[in-house]
mmCIF file of C-alpha atoms in Angstrom:
data_model
loop_
_atom_site.group_PDB
_atom_site.id
_atom_site.type_symbol
_atom_site.label_atom_id
_atom_site.label_comp_id
_atom_site.label_asym_id
_atom_site.label_seq_id
_atom_site.Cartn_x
_atom_site.Cartn_y
_atom_site.Cartn_z
ATOM 1 C CA UNK K 20 127.153 66.274 87.314
ATOM 2 C CA UNK K 21 123.949 64.431 87.493
ATOM 3 C CA UNK K 22 124.782 61.610 84.908
ATOM 4 C CA UNK K 23 127.769 60.714 86.809
ATOM 5 C CA UNK K 24 125.931 60.759 90.195
ATOM 6 C CA UNK K 25 123.040 58.999 88.493
ATOM 7 C CA UNK K 26 125.501 56.009 87.808
ATOM 8 C CA UNK K 27 127.420 56.196 90.960
ATOM 9 C CA UNK K 28 124.215 55.713 93.151
ATOM 10 C CA UNK K 29 122.826 53.028 90.972
ATOM 11 C CA UNK K 30 125.954 51.265 91.007
ATOM 12 C CA UNK K 31 125.842 51.733 94.933
ATOM 13 C CA UNK K 32 122.426 50.101 94.859
ATOM 14 C CA UNK K 33 123.673 47.153 92.699
ATOM 15 C CA UNK K 34 126.483 46.448 95.415
ATOM 16 C CA UNK K 35 123.793 46.882 98.384
ATOM 17 C CA UNK K 36 120.074 48.311 99.008
ATOM 18 C CA UNK K 37 120.222 51.514 100.891
ATOM 19 C CA UNK K 38 116.951 53.863 101.374
ATOM 20 C CA UNK K 39 119.153 56.699 101.719
ATOM 21 C CA UNK K 40 120.967 56.035 98.398
ATOM 22 C CA UNK K 41 117.608 55.305 96.726
ATOM 23 C CA UNK K 42 116.179 58.505 97.912
ATOM 24 C CA UNK K 43 119.246 60.505 96.644
ATOM 25 C CA UNK K 44 118.851 59.024 93.432
ATOM 26 C CA UNK K 45 115.347 59.677 93.252
ATOM 27 C CA UNK K 46 116.047 63.305 93.915
ATOM 28 C CA UNK K 47 118.141 63.589 91.209
ATOM 29 C CA UNK K 48 115.712 62.278 88.761
ATOM 30 C CA UNK K 49 113.023 64.843 90.030
ATOM 31 C CA UNK K 50 115.630 67.520 89.442
ATOM 32 C CA UNK K 51 116.319 66.602 85.986
ATOM 33 C CA UNK K 52 112.738 66.255 85.487
ATOM 34 C CA UNK K 53 112.897 62.558 84.752
ATOM 35 C CA UNK K 54 109.730 61.825 86.913
ATOM 36 C CA UNK K 55 109.033 58.480 85.452
ATOM 37 C CA UNK K 56 112.597 57.315 86.666
ATOM 38 C CA UNK K 57 111.930 58.787 89.846
ATOM 39 C CA UNK K 58 108.928 57.118 90.260
ATOM 40 C CA UNK K 59 110.199 53.623 89.298
ATOM 41 C CA UNK K 60 113.267 54.371 91.918
ATOM 42 C CA UNK K 61 111.000 55.172 94.625
ATOM 43 C CA UNK K 62 108.614 52.401 94.202
ATOM 44 C CA UNK K 63 110.526 49.919 96.806
ATOM 45 C CA UNK K 64 110.687 52.675 99.203
ATOM 46 C CA UNK K 65 107.075 53.955 99.505
ATOM 47 C CA UNK K 66 105.744 50.298 100.123
ATOM 48 C CA UNK K 67 108.340 49.644 103.228
ATOM 49 C CA UNK K 68 107.213 50.489 106.469
ATOM 50 C CA UNK K 69 108.447 53.690 108.292
ATOM 51 C CA UNK K 70 109.444 55.159 105.084
ATOM 52 C CA UNK K 71 110.465 58.868 105.291
ATOM 53 C CA UNK K 72 108.169 61.856 104.668
ATOM 54 C CA UNK K 73 110.873 62.672 101.712
ATOM 55 C CA UNK K 74 110.138 59.719 99.893
ATOM 56 C CA UNK K 75 106.315 60.479 99.540
ATOM 57 C CA UNK K 76 107.174 64.221 98.980
ATOM 58 C CA UNK K 77 109.332 63.177 95.888
ATOM 59 C CA UNK K 78 106.748 60.600 94.699
ATOM 60 C CA UNK K 79 104.024 63.403 94.825
ATOM 61 C CA UNK K 80 106.268 66.106 92.985
ATOM 62 C CA UNK K 81 107.007 63.253 90.285
ATOM 63 C CA UNK K 82 103.275 62.513 89.917
ATOM 64 C CA UNK K 83 102.380 65.926 89.818
ATOM 65 C CA UNK K 84 104.789 66.577 86.848
ATOM 66 C CA UNK K 85 103.314 63.618 85.068
ATOM 67 C CA UNK K 86 99.613 65.146 85.496
ATOM 68 C CA UNK K 87 98.771 62.376 87.840
ATOM 69 C CA UNK K 88 97.036 64.952 90.285
ATOM 70 C CA UNK K 89 94.728 62.776 92.475
ATOM 71 C CA UNK K 90 97.947 60.459 93.092
ATOM 72 C CA UNK K 91 100.077 63.342 93.805
ATOM 73 C CA UNK K 92 97.879 64.990 96.260
ATOM 74 C CA UNK K 93 97.427 61.636 98.121
ATOM 75 C CA UNK K 94 101.261 60.971 98.394
ATOM 76 C CA UNK K 95 101.629 64.533 99.558
ATOM 77 C CA UNK K 96 99.005 64.102 102.191
ATOM 78 C CA UNK K 97 100.858 61.054 103.599
ATOM 79 C CA UNK K 98 103.979 63.226 103.594
ATOM 80 C CA UNK K 99 102.594 65.856 105.344
ATOM 81 C CA UNK K 100 101.195 63.124 108.153
ATOM 82 C CA UNK K 101 104.670 61.884 108.631
ATOM 83 C CA UNK K 102 106.031 65.473 108.741
ATOM 84 C CA UNK K 103 103.448 67.833 109.653
ATOM 85 C CA UNK K 104 105.842 71.008 109.985
ATOM 86 C CA UNK K 105 107.506 70.803 106.683
ATOM 87 C CA UNK K 106 106.697 73.813 104.863
ATOM 88 C CA UNK K 107 107.969 72.694 101.772
ATOM 89 C CA UNK K 108 105.915 69.602 101.739
ATOM 90 C CA UNK K 109 102.701 71.583 102.674
ATOM 91 C CA UNK K 110 103.392 74.466 100.168
ATOM 92 C CA UNK K 111 103.315 71.502 97.600
ATOM 93 C CA UNK K 112 100.165 69.730 98.661
ATOM 94 C CA UNK K 113 98.885 73.306 98.262
ATOM 95 C CA UNK K 114 99.899 73.535 94.625
ATOM 96 C CA UNK K 115 98.339 70.049 93.750
ATOM 97 C CA UNK K 116 95.070 71.076 95.639
ATOM 98 C CA UNK K 117 94.705 74.293 93.416
ATOM 99 C CA UNK K 118 95.506 72.298 90.466
ATOM 100 C CA UNK K 119 92.602 70.037 91.557
ATOM 101 C CA UNK K 120 89.952 73.200 92.091
ATOM 102 C CA UNK K 121 90.703 72.906 95.757
ATOM 103 C CA UNK K 122 91.170 76.777 96.110
ATOM 104 C CA UNK K 123 89.888 77.112 99.836
ATOM 105 C CA UNK K 124 92.099 73.972 100.887
ATOM 106 C CA UNK K 125 95.176 75.485 98.844
ATOM 107 C CA UNK K 126 94.704 78.781 100.353
ATOM 108 C CA UNK K 127 95.002 77.233 103.960
ATOM 109 C CA UNK K 128 97.854 74.863 102.908
ATOM 110 C CA UNK K 129 99.796 78.060 101.449
ATOM 111 C CA UNK K 130 99.170 80.319 104.493
ATOM 112 C CA UNK K 131 100.291 77.009 106.686
ATOM 113 C CA UNK K 132 103.505 76.802 104.731
ATOM 114 C CA UNK K 133 103.943 80.801 105.290
ATOM 115 C CA UNK K 134 103.555 80.418 109.004
ATOM 116 C CA UNK K 135 106.377 77.711 108.780
ATOM 117 C CA UNK K 136 108.335 80.322 107.286
ATOM 118 C CA UNK K 137 108.733 78.917 103.708
ATOM 119 C CA UNK K 138 109.908 81.378 100.989
ATOM 120 C CA UNK K 139 107.747 84.522 101.156
ATOM 121 C CA UNK K 140 108.310 85.193 97.229
ATOM 122 C CA UNK K 141 106.998 81.300 96.403
ATOM 123 C CA UNK K 142 104.045 81.649 98.767
ATOM 124 C CA UNK K 143 102.938 85.301 97.853
ATOM 125 C CA UNK K 144 103.282 83.864 94.029
ATOM 126 C CA UNK K 145 100.947 81.001 94.938
ATOM 127 C CA UNK K 146 98.415 82.931 97.050
ATOM 128 C CA UNK K 147 98.277 85.656 93.907
ATOM 129 C CA UNK K 148 97.496 82.712 91.491
ATOM 130 C CA UNK K 149 94.748 81.808 93.571
ATOM 131 C CA UNK K 150 93.511 85.381 93.683
ATOM 132 C CA UNK K 151 93.506 85.358 90.059
ATOM 133 C CA UNK K 152 91.884 82.033 89.581
ATOM 134 C CA UNK K 153 89.028 83.509 91.687
ATOM 135 C CA UNK K 154 89.240 86.886 89.336
ATOM 136 C CA UNK K 155 90.640 89.180 92.110
ATOM 137 C CA UNK K 156 93.249 90.692 90.449
ATOM 138 C CA UNK K 157 93.673 93.778 92.515
ATOM 139 C CA UNK K 158 94.611 91.625 95.564
ATOM 140 C CA UNK K 159 97.101 89.582 93.391
ATOM 141 C CA UNK K 160 98.741 92.956 92.286
ATOM 142 C CA UNK K 161 98.796 93.886 95.866
ATOM 143 C CA UNK K 162 100.667 90.672 96.911
ATOM 144 C CA UNK K 163 103.053 90.894 93.855
ATOM 145 C CA UNK K 164 103.775 94.417 93.020
ATOM 146 C CA UNK K 165 105.863 95.123 96.032
ATOM 147 C CA UNK K 166 108.046 92.490 95.460
ATOM 148 C CA UNK K 167 109.036 93.872 92.219
ATOM 149 C CA UNK K 168 109.020 97.567 93.255
ATOM 150 C CA UNK K 169 110.903 96.876 96.361
ATOM 151 C CA UNK K 170 112.864 93.778 95.570
ATOM 152 C CA UNK K 171 113.154 93.571 91.678
ATOM 153 C CA UNK K 172 116.001 90.814 92.163
ATOM 154 C CA UNK K 173 113.522 88.492 94.032
ATOM 155 C CA UNK K 174 110.856 89.001 91.173
ATOM 156 C CA UNK K 175 111.751 85.721 89.130
ATOM 157 C CA UNK K 176 110.237 84.855 85.915
ATOM 158 C CA UNK K 177 107.134 83.445 87.370
ATOM 159 C CA UNK K 178 106.174 86.438 89.399
ATOM 160 C CA UNK K 179 106.880 88.581 86.438
ATOM 161 C CA UNK K 180 104.550 86.439 84.417
ATOM 162 C CA UNK K 181 101.862 86.721 86.818
ATOM 163 C CA UNK K 182 102.620 90.317 86.902
ATOM 164 C CA UNK K 183 102.197 90.761 83.216
ATOM 165 C CA UNK K 184 98.612 88.750 83.375
ATOM 166 C CA UNK K 185 97.649 91.072 86.425
ATOM 167 C CA UNK K 186 98.927 94.185 84.430
ATOM 168 C CA UNK K 187 96.789 93.037 81.422
ATOM 169 C CA UNK K 188 93.703 92.111 83.064
ATOM 170 C CA UNK K 189 93.506 95.466 84.907
ATOM 171 C CA UNK K 190 94.163 97.108 81.626
ATOM 172 C CA UNK K 191 97.455 98.893 82.722
ATOM 173 C CA UNK K 192 99.583 98.744 79.374
ATOM 174 C CA UNK K 193 102.502 100.914 80.879
ATOM 175 C CA UNK K 194 103.116 98.225 83.955
ATOM 176 C CA UNK K 195 103.290 95.530 81.116
ATOM 177 C CA UNK K 196 105.565 97.524 79.505
ATOM 178 C CA UNK K 197 107.987 98.260 82.564
ATOM 179 C CA UNK K 198 107.978 94.549 83.257
ATOM 180 C CA UNK K 199 109.319 93.386 79.508
ATOM 181 C CA UNK K 200 110.312 96.802 77.584
ATOM 182 C CA UNK K 201 113.962 95.306 77.349
ATOM 183 C CA UNK K 202 112.800 92.238 75.711
ATOM 184 C CA UNK K 203 109.702 93.122 73.269
ATOM 185 C CA UNK K 204 108.944 95.895 71.218
ATOM 186 C CA UNK K 205 105.641 98.060 71.824
ATOM 187 C CA UNK K 206 103.992 96.405 68.932
ATOM 188 C CA UNK K 207 104.638 92.976 70.432
ATOM 189 C CA UNK K 208 104.122 94.122 73.728
ATOM 190 C CA UNK K 209 100.558 95.318 72.618
ATOM 191 C CA UNK K 210 99.633 92.243 71.044
ATOM 192 C CA UNK K 211 100.691 90.291 74.405
ATOM 193 C CA UNK K 212 98.603 92.832 76.198
ATOM 194 C CA UNK K 213 95.410 92.263 74.312
ATOM 195 C CA UNK K 214 96.327 88.236 74.311
ATOM 196 C CA UNK K 215 96.646 88.215 78.175
ATOM 197 C CA UNK K 216 93.577 90.451 78.700
ATOM 198 C CA UNK K 217 91.458 87.935 76.935
ATOM 199 C CA UNK K 218 92.867 84.877 78.216
ATOM 200 C CA UNK K 219 91.347 82.485 80.824
ATOM 201 C CA UNK K 220 92.966 82.127 84.278
ATOM 202 C CA UNK K 221 94.871 78.681 84.631
ATOM 203 C CA UNK K 222 96.480 77.120 88.045
ATOM 204 C CA UNK K 223 99.880 76.184 86.862
#
């Protein structure tokens, strides 16, 4: 119950300042996509000495959500410096780098997170996005298609959306149909196929 938790943590902070409570409140704001409130809540923390990596990570995520990409990357770099083996932070740094067009750096971050055993599906999806940005749709397909074929339950909406773009770019209408046949008619899929085939790649 996010609203009640927000009120609970705010009341606790009124009674006594506590970095852990403030961090929990910021996490809830990030989880509920209230990035502005998250940044406001984190502001006192990130100026304190010995602030945890988690505070800078949450600040980076909130800044990213608001489109403040250079600031987000800076916050995430600080978080990585404080916790160099945190795969979640390193993966998010890769996301910010990709958004800023730093493709080689993003690939290094994603592979580093993968070495640190970050979620394999998320990493493959992120690496496939980089392949797509670079126009290598065959490599992107090689990363994502095994997930869909071998573990369809793990192929979330992001993976399926990227596979739809890949299939369209490679001219495989049948693959697109297999992904979304239960959701769209053939006519709708035909329109989607041609729309995606003509689309430009994006990072997000």
